[in-house]
Coordinates of C-alpha atoms and ligand atoms in Angstrom, one line a residue:
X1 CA 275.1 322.4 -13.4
X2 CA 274.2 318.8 -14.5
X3 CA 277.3 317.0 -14.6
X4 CA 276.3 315.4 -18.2
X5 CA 273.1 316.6 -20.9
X6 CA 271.9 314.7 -24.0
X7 CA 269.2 316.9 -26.0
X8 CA 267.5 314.4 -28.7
X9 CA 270.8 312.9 -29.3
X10 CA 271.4 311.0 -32.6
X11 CA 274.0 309.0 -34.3
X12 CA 273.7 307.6 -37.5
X13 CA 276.7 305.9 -38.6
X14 CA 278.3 306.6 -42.4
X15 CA 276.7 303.6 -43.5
X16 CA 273.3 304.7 -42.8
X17 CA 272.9 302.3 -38.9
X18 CA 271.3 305.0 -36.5
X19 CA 273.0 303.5 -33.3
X20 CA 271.6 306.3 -31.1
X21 CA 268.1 307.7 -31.8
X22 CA 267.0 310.9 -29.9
X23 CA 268.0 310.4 -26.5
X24 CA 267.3 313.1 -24.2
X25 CA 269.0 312.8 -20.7
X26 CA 270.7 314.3 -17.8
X27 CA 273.1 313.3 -15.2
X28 CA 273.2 315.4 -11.7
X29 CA 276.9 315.6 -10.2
X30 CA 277.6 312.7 -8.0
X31 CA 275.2 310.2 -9.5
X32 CA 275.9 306.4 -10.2
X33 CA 273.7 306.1 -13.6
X34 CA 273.9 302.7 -15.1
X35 CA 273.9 303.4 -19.2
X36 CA 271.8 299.9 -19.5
X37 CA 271.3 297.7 -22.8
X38 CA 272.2 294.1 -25.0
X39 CA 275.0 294.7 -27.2
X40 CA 274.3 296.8 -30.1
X41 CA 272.1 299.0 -27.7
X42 CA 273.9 302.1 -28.6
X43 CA 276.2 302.3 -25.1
X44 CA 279.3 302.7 -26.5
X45 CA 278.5 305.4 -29.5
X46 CA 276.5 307.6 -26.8
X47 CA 280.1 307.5 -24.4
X48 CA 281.9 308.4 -27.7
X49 CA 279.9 310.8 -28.3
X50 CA 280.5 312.5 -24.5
X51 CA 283.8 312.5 -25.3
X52 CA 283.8 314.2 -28.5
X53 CA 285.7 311.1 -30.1
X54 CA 282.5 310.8 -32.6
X55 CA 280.2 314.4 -33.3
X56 CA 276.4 314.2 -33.0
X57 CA 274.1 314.2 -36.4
X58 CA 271.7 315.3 -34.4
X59 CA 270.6 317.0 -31.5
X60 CA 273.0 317.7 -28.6
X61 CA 275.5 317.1 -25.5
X62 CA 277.4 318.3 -23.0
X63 CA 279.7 317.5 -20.1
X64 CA 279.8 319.6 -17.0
X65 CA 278.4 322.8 -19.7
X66 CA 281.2 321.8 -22.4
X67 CA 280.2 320.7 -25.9
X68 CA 282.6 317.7 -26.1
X69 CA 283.0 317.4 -30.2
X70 CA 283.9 321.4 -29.9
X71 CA 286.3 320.9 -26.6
X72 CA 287.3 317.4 -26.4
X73 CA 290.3 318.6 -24.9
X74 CA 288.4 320.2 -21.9
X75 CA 286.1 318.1 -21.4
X76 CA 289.3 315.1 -21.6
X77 CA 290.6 317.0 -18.7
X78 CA 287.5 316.8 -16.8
X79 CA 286.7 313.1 -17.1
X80 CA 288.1 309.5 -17.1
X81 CA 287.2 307.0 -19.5
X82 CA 287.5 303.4 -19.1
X83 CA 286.7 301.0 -22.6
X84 CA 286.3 297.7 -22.8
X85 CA 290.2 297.5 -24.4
X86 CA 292.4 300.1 -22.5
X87 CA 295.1 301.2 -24.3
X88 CA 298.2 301.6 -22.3
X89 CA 302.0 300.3 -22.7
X90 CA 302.7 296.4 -22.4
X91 CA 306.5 297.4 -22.2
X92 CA 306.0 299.6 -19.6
X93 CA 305.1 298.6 -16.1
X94 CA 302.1 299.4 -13.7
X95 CA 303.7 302.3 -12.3
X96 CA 305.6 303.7 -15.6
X97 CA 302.1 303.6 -17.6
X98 CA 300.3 305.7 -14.5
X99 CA 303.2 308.3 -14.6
X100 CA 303.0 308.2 -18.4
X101 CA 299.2 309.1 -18.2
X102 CA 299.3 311.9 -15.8
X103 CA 302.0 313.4 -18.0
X104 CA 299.6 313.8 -20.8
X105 CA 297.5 315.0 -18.3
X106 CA 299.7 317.8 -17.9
X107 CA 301.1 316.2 -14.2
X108 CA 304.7 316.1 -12.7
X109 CA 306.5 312.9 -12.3
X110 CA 306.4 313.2 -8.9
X111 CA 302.8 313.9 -8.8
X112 CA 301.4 311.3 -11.3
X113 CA 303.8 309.2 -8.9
X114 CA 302.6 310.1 -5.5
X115 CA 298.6 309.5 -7.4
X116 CA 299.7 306.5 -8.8
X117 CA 300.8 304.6 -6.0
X118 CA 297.7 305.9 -3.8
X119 CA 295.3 304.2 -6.8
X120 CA 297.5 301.2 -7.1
X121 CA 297.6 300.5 -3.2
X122 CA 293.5 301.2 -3.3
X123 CA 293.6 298.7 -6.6
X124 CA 295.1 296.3 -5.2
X125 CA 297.7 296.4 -7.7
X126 CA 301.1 297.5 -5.4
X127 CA 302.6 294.2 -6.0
X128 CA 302.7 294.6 -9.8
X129 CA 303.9 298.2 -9.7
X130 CA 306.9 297.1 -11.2
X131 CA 305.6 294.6 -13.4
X132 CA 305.6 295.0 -17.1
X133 CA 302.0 295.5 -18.3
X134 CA 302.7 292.2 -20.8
X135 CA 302.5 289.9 -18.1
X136 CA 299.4 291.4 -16.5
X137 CA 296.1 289.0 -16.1
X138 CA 293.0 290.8 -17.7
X139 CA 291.7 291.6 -14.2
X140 CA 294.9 293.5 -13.4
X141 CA 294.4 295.3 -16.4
X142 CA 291.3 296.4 -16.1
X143 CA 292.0 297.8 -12.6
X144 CA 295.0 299.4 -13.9
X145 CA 292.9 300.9 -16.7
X146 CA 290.6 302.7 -14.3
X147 CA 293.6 303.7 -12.2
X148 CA 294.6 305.4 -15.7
X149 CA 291.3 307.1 -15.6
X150 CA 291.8 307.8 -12.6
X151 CA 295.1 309.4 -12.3
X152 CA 294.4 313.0 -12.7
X153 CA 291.2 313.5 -10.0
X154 CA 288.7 313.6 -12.8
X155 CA 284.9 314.5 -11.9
X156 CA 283.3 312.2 -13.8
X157 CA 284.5 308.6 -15.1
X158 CA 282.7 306.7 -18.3
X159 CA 283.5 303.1 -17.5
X160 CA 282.2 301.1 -20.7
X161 CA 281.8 297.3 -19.7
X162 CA 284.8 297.8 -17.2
X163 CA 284.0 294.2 -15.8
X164 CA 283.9 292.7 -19.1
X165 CA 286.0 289.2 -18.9
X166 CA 286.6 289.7 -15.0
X167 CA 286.0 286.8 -13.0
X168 CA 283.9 287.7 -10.3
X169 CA 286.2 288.1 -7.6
X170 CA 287.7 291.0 -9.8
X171 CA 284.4 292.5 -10.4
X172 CA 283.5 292.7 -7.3
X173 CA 287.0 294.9 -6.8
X174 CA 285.8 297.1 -9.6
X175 CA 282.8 297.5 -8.3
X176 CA 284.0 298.5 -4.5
X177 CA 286.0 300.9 -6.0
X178 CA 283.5 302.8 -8.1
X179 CA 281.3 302.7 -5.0
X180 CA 283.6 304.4 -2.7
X181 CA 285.0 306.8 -5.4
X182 CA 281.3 307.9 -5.2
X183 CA 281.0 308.0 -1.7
X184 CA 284.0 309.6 -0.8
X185 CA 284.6 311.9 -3.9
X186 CA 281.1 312.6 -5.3
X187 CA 282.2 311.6 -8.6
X188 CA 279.5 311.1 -10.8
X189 CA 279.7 307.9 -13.0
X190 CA 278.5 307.0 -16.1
X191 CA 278.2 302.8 -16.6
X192 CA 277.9 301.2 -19.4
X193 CA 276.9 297.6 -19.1
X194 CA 275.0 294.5 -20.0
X195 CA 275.0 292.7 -17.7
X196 CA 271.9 294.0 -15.6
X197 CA 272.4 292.0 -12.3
X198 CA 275.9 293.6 -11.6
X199 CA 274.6 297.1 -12.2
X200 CA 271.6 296.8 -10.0
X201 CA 273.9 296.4 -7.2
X202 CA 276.4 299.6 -7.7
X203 CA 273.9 302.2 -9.3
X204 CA 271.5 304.9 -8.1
X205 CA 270.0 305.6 -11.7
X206 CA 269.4 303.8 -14.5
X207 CA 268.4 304.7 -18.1
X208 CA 267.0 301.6 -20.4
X209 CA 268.5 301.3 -24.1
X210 CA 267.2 299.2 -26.6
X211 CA 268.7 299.8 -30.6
X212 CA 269.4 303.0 -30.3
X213 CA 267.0 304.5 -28.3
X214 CA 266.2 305.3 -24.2
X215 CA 263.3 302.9 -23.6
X216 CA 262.9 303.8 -19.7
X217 CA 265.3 305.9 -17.2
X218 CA 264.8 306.2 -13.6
X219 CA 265.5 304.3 -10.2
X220 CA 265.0 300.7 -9.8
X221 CA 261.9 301.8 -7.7
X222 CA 260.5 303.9 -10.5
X223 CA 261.0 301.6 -12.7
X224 CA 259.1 298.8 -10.5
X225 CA 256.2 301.1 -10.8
X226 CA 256.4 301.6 -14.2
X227 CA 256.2 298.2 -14.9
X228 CA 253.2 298.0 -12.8
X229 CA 254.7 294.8 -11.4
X230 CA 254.8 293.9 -8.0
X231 CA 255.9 290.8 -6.0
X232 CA 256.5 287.6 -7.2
X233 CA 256.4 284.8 -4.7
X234 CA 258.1 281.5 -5.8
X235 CA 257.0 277.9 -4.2
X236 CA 258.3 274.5 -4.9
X237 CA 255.1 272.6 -4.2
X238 CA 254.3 268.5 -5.3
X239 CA 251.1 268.1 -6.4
X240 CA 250.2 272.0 -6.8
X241 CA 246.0 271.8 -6.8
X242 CA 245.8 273.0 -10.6
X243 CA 243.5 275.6 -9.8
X244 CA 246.0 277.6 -8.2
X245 CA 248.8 277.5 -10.9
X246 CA 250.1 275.7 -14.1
X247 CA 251.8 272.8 -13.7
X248 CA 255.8 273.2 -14.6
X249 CA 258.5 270.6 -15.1
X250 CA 260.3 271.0 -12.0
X251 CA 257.1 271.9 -9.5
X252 CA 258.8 275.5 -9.2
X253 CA 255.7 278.1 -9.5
X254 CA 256.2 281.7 -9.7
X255 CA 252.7 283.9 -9.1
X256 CA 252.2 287.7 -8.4
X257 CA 251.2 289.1 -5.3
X258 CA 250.5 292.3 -3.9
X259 CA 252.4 292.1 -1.2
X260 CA 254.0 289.8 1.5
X261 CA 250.8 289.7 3.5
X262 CA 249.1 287.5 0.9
X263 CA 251.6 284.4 1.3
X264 CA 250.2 283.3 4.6
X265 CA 246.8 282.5 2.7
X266 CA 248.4 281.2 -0.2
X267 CA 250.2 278.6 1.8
X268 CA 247.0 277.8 3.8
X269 CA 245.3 277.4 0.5
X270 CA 247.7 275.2 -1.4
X271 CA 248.6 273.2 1.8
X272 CA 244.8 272.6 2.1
X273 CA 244.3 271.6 -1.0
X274 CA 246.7 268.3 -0.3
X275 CA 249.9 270.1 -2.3
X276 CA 253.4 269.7 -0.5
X277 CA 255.2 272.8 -0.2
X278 CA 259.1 272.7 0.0
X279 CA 260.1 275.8 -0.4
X280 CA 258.3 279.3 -0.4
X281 CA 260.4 282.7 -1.2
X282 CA 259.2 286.6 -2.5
X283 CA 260.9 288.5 -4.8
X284 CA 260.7 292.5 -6.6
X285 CA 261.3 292.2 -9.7
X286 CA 265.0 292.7 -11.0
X287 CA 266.5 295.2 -13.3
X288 CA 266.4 291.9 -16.1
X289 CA 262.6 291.8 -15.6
X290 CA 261.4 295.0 -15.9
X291 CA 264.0 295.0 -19.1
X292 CA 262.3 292.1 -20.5
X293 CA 259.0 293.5 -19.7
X294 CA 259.3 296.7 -21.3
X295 CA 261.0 295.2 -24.7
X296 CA 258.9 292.1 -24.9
X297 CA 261.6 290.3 -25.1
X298 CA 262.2 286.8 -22.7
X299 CA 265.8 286.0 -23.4
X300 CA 268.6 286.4 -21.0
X301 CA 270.9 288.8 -22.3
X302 CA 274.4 287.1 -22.4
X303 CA 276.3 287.8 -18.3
Ligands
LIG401 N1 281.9 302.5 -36.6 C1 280.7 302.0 -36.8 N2 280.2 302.0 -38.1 C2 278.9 301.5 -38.3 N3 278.1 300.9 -37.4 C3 278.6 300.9 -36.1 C4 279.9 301.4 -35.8 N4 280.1 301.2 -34.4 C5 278.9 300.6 -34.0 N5 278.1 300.4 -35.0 C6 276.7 299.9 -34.8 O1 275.9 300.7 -34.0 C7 275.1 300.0 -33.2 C8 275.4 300.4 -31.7 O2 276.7 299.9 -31.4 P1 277.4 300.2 -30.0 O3 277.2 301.7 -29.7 O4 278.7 299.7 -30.0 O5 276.4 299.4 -29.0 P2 276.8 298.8 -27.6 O6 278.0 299.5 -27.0 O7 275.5 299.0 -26.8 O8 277.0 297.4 -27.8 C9 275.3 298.5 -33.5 O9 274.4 298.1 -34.4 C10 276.7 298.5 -34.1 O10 276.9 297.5 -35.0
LIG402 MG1 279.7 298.6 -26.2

């Protein structure tokens, strides 16, 4: 069973915005899939709509076989979600807020407890097990938040911008921790995120949104080939013969290649032609440039 379908899903938004046009996708169970986009993509309406907190007004999903608008209650019970503003207890502390949670979860003290401590200790987060929630840094709360999500063993975790306003020592924690929730659990995760260089580290899927609808899903290598882009090979050369390349401001040149095997002769050639090379590096192109690509669009989206 796919942990998570999408048949030509579509929400238009009571004042007529369509925020998610006719996306058709499926997760398999233990996937990583980055949920990709700029803000106002459409991320955060398709998680809502996964977890039955808005219904489709069009087309169709389901979680692990459960329409989530119909069963939000089972599919709740089968998933973790993670937003960009948790909401837990500032008067309560780490600990208290974790046992609160698995109550509604329909856990025992003692269990929520015994799982609380476990995901604090893997968090990172013992020391401040009985600190109020007030006095938490937004790091700690993040972390906390997916230790919420967490709390009662779910098989699949939404994490929408969960490293928004970490610093990136923080992020980095985040990200460990999805990875060996992965790993170790076969969890399957659904991210939401803009910021493109982080996800191409963590993920094993990605889909591509732009307003509203999937522009491109696949692995970073499909992509690559979709794209039809291959290597880019960046020099800092003075006096670049200006046949080879255009001249930039800062004698930084980036020009395709094929493949490694064509910088020998490209050195040879520019070297021969009296330019000064400095510095000489290859690069695939990133998650960012095959975004950019397929939009059109050469702006950096915000990190
Ligand atoms: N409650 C709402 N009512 C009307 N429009 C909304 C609402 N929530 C989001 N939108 C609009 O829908 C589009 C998609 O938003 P959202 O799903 O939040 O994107 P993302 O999470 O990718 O930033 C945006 O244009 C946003 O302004
Ligand atoms: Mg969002």
């Amino acid at each position: 069973m796919n942990a998570v379908t999408m048949n030509s899903l579509s929400k238009i938004y009571a004042g007529g915005k369509k925020a998610v046009d006719s996306v058709s996708l499926s997760l398999s169970q233990g996937e990583v899939f980055g949920f990709l986009g700029p803000n106002g993509a459409g991320k955060t309406t398709t998680v809502k709509l996964l977890n039955g907190m808005l219904s489709p007004t069009e087309g169709s999903t389901s979680v692990f076989g459960i329409e989530p608008s119909q069963n939000p209650e089972k599919v709740h019970a089968l998933s973790g979600v993670v937003t960009e503003h948790a909401q837990m207890y500032d008067s309560l502390t780490g600990i208290q807020n974790l046992i609160f949670y698995g109550s509604v979860f329909g856990l025992g003290e003692t269990e929520s407890k015994k799982r609380g401590m476990e995901l604090l200790e893997q968090l990172e987060l013992s020391d401040a097990k009985d600190t109020k929630l007030a006095a938490y840094s937004t790091g700690m709360r993040q972390r906390l938040s997916l230790a919420r999500a967490l709390i009662h063993q779910p098989q699949i975790l939404f994490l929408d911008e969960p490293t928004s306003g970490l610093d990136p020592e923080s992020a980095q924690n985040v990200h460990s921790m999805i990875r060996r929730l992965s790993a170790e659990k076969g969890i399957t995760v659904f991210l939401c995120t803009h910021q493109l260089r982080y996800a191409q580290e963590i993920c094993t899927r990605y889909g591509l949104m732009a307003e509203g609808r999937l522009i491109a899903e696949g692995t970073l290598e499909a992509l690559r080939s979709r794209i039809h882009a291959g290597m880019q090979v960046k020099l800092k050369v003075k006096n670049m013969p200006p046949d080879l390349a255009r001249r930039t401001d800062d004698d930084t040149y980036e020009l395709p290649i094929r493949s490694e095997d064509e910088i020998p002769q490209l050195v040879q050639q520019i070297a021969g032609a009296g330019g000064q090379i400095y510095h000489v590096s290859s690069k695939l192109p990133s998650l960012e440039d095959i975004y950019f690509t397929l939009t059109g669009k050469k702006e950096e989206l915000p990190q």
